[in-house]
mmCIF file with all atom_site columns, C-alpha atoms in Angstrom:
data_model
loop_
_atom_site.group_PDB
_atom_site.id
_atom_site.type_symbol
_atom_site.label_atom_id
_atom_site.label_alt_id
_atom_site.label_comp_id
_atom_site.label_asym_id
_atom_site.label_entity_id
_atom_site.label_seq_id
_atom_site.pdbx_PDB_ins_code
_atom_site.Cartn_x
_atom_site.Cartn_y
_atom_site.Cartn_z
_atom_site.occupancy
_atom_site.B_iso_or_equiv
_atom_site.pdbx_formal_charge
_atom_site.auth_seq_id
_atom_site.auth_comp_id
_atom_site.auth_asym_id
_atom_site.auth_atom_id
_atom_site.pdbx_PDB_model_num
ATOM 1  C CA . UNK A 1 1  ? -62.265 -60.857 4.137   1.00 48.00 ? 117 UNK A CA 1
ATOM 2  C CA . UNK A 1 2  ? -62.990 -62.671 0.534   1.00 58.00 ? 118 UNK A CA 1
ATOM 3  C CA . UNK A 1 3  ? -60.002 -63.869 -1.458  1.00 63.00 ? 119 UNK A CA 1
ATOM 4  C CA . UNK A 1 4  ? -59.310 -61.148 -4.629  1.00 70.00 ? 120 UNK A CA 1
ATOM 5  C CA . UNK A 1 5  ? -58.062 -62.614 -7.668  1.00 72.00 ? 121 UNK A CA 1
ATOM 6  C CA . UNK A 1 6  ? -55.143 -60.174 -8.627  1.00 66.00 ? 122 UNK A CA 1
ATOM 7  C CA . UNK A 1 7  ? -52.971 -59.988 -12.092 1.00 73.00 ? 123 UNK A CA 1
ATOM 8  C CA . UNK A 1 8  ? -49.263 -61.417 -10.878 1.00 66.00 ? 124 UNK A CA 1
ATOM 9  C CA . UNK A 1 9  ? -48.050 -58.481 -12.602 1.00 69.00 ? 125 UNK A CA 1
ATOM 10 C CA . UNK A 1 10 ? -48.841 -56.095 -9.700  1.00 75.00 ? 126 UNK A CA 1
ATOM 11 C CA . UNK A 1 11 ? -46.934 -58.284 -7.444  1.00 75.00 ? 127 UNK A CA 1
ATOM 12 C CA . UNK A 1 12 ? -43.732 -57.018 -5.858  1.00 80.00 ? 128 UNK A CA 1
ATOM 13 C CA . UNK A 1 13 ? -41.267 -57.923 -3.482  1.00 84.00 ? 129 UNK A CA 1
ATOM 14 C CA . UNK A 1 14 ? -37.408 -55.847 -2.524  1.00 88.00 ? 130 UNK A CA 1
ATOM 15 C CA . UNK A 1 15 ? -34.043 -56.954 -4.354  1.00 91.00 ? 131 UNK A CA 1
ATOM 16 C CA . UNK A 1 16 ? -32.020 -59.265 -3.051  1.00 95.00 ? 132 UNK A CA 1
ATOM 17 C CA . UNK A 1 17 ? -30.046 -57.912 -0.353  1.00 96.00 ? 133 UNK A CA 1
ATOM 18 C CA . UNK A 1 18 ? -25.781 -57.445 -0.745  1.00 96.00 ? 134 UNK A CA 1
ATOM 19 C CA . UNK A 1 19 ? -23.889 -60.596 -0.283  1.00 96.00 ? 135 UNK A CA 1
ATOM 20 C CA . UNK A 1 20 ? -26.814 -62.773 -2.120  1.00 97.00 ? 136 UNK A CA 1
ATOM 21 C CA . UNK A 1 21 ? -27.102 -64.124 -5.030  1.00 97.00 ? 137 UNK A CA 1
ATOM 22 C CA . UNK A 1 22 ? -28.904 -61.363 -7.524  1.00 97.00 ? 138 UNK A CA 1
ATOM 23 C CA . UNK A 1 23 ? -30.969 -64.124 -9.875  1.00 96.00 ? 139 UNK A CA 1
ATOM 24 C CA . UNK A 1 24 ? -32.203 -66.109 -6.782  1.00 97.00 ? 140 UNK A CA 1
ATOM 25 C CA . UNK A 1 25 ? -31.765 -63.809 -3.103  1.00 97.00 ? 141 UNK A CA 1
ATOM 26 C CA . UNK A 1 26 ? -30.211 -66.442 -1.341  1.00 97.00 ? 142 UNK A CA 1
ATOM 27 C CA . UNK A 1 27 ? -26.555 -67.057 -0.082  1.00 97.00 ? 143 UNK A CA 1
ATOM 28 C CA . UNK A 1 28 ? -24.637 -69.331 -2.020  1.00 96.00 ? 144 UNK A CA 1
ATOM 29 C CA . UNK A 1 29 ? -21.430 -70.471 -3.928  1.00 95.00 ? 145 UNK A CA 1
ATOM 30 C CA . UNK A 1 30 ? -21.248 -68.832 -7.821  1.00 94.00 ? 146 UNK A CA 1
ATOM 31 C CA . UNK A 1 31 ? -21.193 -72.159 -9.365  1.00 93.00 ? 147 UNK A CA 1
ATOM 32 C CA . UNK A 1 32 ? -24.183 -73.944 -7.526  1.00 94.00 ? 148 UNK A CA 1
ATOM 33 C CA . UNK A 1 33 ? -27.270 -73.480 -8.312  1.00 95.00 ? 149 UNK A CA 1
ATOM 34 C CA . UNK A 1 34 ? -29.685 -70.515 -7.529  1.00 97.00 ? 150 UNK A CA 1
ATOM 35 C CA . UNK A 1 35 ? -32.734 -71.198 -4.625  1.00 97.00 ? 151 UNK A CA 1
ATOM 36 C CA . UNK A 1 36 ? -35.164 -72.852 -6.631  1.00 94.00 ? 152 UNK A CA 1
ATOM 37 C CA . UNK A 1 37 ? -37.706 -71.999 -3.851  1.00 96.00 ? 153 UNK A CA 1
ATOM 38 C CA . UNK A 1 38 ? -36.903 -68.493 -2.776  1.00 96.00 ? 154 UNK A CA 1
ATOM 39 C CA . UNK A 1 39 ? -39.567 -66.239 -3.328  1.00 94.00 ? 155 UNK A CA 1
ATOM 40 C CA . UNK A 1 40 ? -37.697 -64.126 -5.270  1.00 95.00 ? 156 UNK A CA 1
ATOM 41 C CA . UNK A 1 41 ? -36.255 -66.233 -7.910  1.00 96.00 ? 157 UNK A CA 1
ATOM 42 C CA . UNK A 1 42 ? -39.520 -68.198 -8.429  1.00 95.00 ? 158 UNK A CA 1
ATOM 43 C CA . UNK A 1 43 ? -41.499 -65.026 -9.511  1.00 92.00 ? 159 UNK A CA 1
ATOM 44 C CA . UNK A 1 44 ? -38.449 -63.026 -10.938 1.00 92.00 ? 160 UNK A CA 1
ATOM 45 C CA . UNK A 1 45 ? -38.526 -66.500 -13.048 1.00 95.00 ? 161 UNK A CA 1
ATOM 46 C CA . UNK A 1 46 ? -42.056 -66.668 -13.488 1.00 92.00 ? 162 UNK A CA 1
ATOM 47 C CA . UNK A 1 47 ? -42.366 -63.202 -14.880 1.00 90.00 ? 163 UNK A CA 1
ATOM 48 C CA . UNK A 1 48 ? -39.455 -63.678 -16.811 1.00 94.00 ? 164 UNK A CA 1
ATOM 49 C CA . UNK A 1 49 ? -40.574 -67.541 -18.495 1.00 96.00 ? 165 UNK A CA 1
ATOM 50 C CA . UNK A 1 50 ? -44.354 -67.534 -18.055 1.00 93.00 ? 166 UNK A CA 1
ATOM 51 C CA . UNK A 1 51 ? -43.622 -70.612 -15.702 1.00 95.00 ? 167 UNK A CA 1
ATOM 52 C CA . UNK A 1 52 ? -42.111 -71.221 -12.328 1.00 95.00 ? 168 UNK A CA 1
ATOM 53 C CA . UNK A 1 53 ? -38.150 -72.792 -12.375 1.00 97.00 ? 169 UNK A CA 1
ATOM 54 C CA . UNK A 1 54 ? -37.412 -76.303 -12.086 1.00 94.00 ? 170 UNK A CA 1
ATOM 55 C CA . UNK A 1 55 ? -34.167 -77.875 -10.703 1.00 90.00 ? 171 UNK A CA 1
ATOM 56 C CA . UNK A 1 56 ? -32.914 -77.874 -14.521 1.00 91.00 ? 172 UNK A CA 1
ATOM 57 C CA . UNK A 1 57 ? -33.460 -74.216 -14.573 1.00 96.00 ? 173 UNK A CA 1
ATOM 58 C CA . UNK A 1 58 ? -31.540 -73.604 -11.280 1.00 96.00 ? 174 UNK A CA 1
ATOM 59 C CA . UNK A 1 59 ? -28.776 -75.572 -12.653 1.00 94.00 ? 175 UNK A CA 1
ATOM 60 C CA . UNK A 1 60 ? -28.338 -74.070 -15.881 1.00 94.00 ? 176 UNK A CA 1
ATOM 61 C CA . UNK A 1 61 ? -25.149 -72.016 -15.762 1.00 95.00 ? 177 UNK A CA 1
ATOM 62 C CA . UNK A 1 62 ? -23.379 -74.656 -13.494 1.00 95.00 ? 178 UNK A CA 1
ATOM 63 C CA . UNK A 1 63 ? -20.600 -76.394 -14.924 1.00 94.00 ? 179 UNK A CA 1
ATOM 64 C CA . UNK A 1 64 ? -20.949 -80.118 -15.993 1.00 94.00 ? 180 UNK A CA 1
ATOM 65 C CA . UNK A 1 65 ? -19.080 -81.358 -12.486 1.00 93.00 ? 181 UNK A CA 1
ATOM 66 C CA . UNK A 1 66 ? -21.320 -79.688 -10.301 1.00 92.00 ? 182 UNK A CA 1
ATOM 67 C CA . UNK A 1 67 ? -24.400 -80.648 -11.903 1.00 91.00 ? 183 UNK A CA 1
ATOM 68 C CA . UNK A 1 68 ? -23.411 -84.268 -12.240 1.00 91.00 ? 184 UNK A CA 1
ATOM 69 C CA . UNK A 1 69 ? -22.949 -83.913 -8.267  1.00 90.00 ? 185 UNK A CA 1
ATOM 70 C CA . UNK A 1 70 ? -26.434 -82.416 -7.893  1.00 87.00 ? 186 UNK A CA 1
ATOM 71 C CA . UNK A 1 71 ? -28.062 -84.734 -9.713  1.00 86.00 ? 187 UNK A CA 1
ATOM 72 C CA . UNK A 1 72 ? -26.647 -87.959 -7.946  1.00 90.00 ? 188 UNK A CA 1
ATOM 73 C CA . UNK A 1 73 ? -27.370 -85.829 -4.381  1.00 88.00 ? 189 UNK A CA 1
ATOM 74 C CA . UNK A 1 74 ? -31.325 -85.385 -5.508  1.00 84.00 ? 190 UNK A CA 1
ATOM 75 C CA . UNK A 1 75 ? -31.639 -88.975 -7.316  1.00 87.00 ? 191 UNK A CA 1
ATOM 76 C CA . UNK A 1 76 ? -28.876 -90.976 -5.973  1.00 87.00 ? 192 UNK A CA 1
ATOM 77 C CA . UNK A 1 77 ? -28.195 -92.033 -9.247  1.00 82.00 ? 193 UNK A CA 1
ATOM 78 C CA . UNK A 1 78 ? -25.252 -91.145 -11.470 1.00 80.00 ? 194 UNK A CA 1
ATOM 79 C CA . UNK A 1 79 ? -25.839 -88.679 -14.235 1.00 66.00 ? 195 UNK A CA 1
ATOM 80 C CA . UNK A 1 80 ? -25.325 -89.784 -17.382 1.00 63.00 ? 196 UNK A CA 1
#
């Protein structure tokens, strides 16, 4: 069967199911941040920005602590 080119708008995939996150579909904490790579957040994103998220994006509505701590666990560096 030939690859088809088709518009990302006609894309679709369920809502997160109850007791996930409802930006990103995955199970986690309120104040970390959402699944960067979850299907689900990286087109709801996509449609949403014209672009796919990056960590920044995932860690936008964390509070200052917790994204000082995810920044030294991906870089091992402290955040200034």
């Amino acid at each position: 069967m030939p690859d088809k080119d088709f518009p990302f708008s006609t894309v679709r995939i369920t809502p997160p199911i109850d007791g996930t996150c409802k930006i990103c579909a995955s199970k986690h904490p309120a104040e970390f941040p959402h699944n960067r790579f979850s299907l689900y957040y990286m087109m709801r994103f996509r449609r949403e920005h014209g672009r796919l998220p990056t960590a920044e994006d995932a860690m936008k509505h964390c509070g200052e602590e917790t994204r000082r701590m995810i920044h030294y666990v991906l870089t091992g560096e402290d955040a200034q």
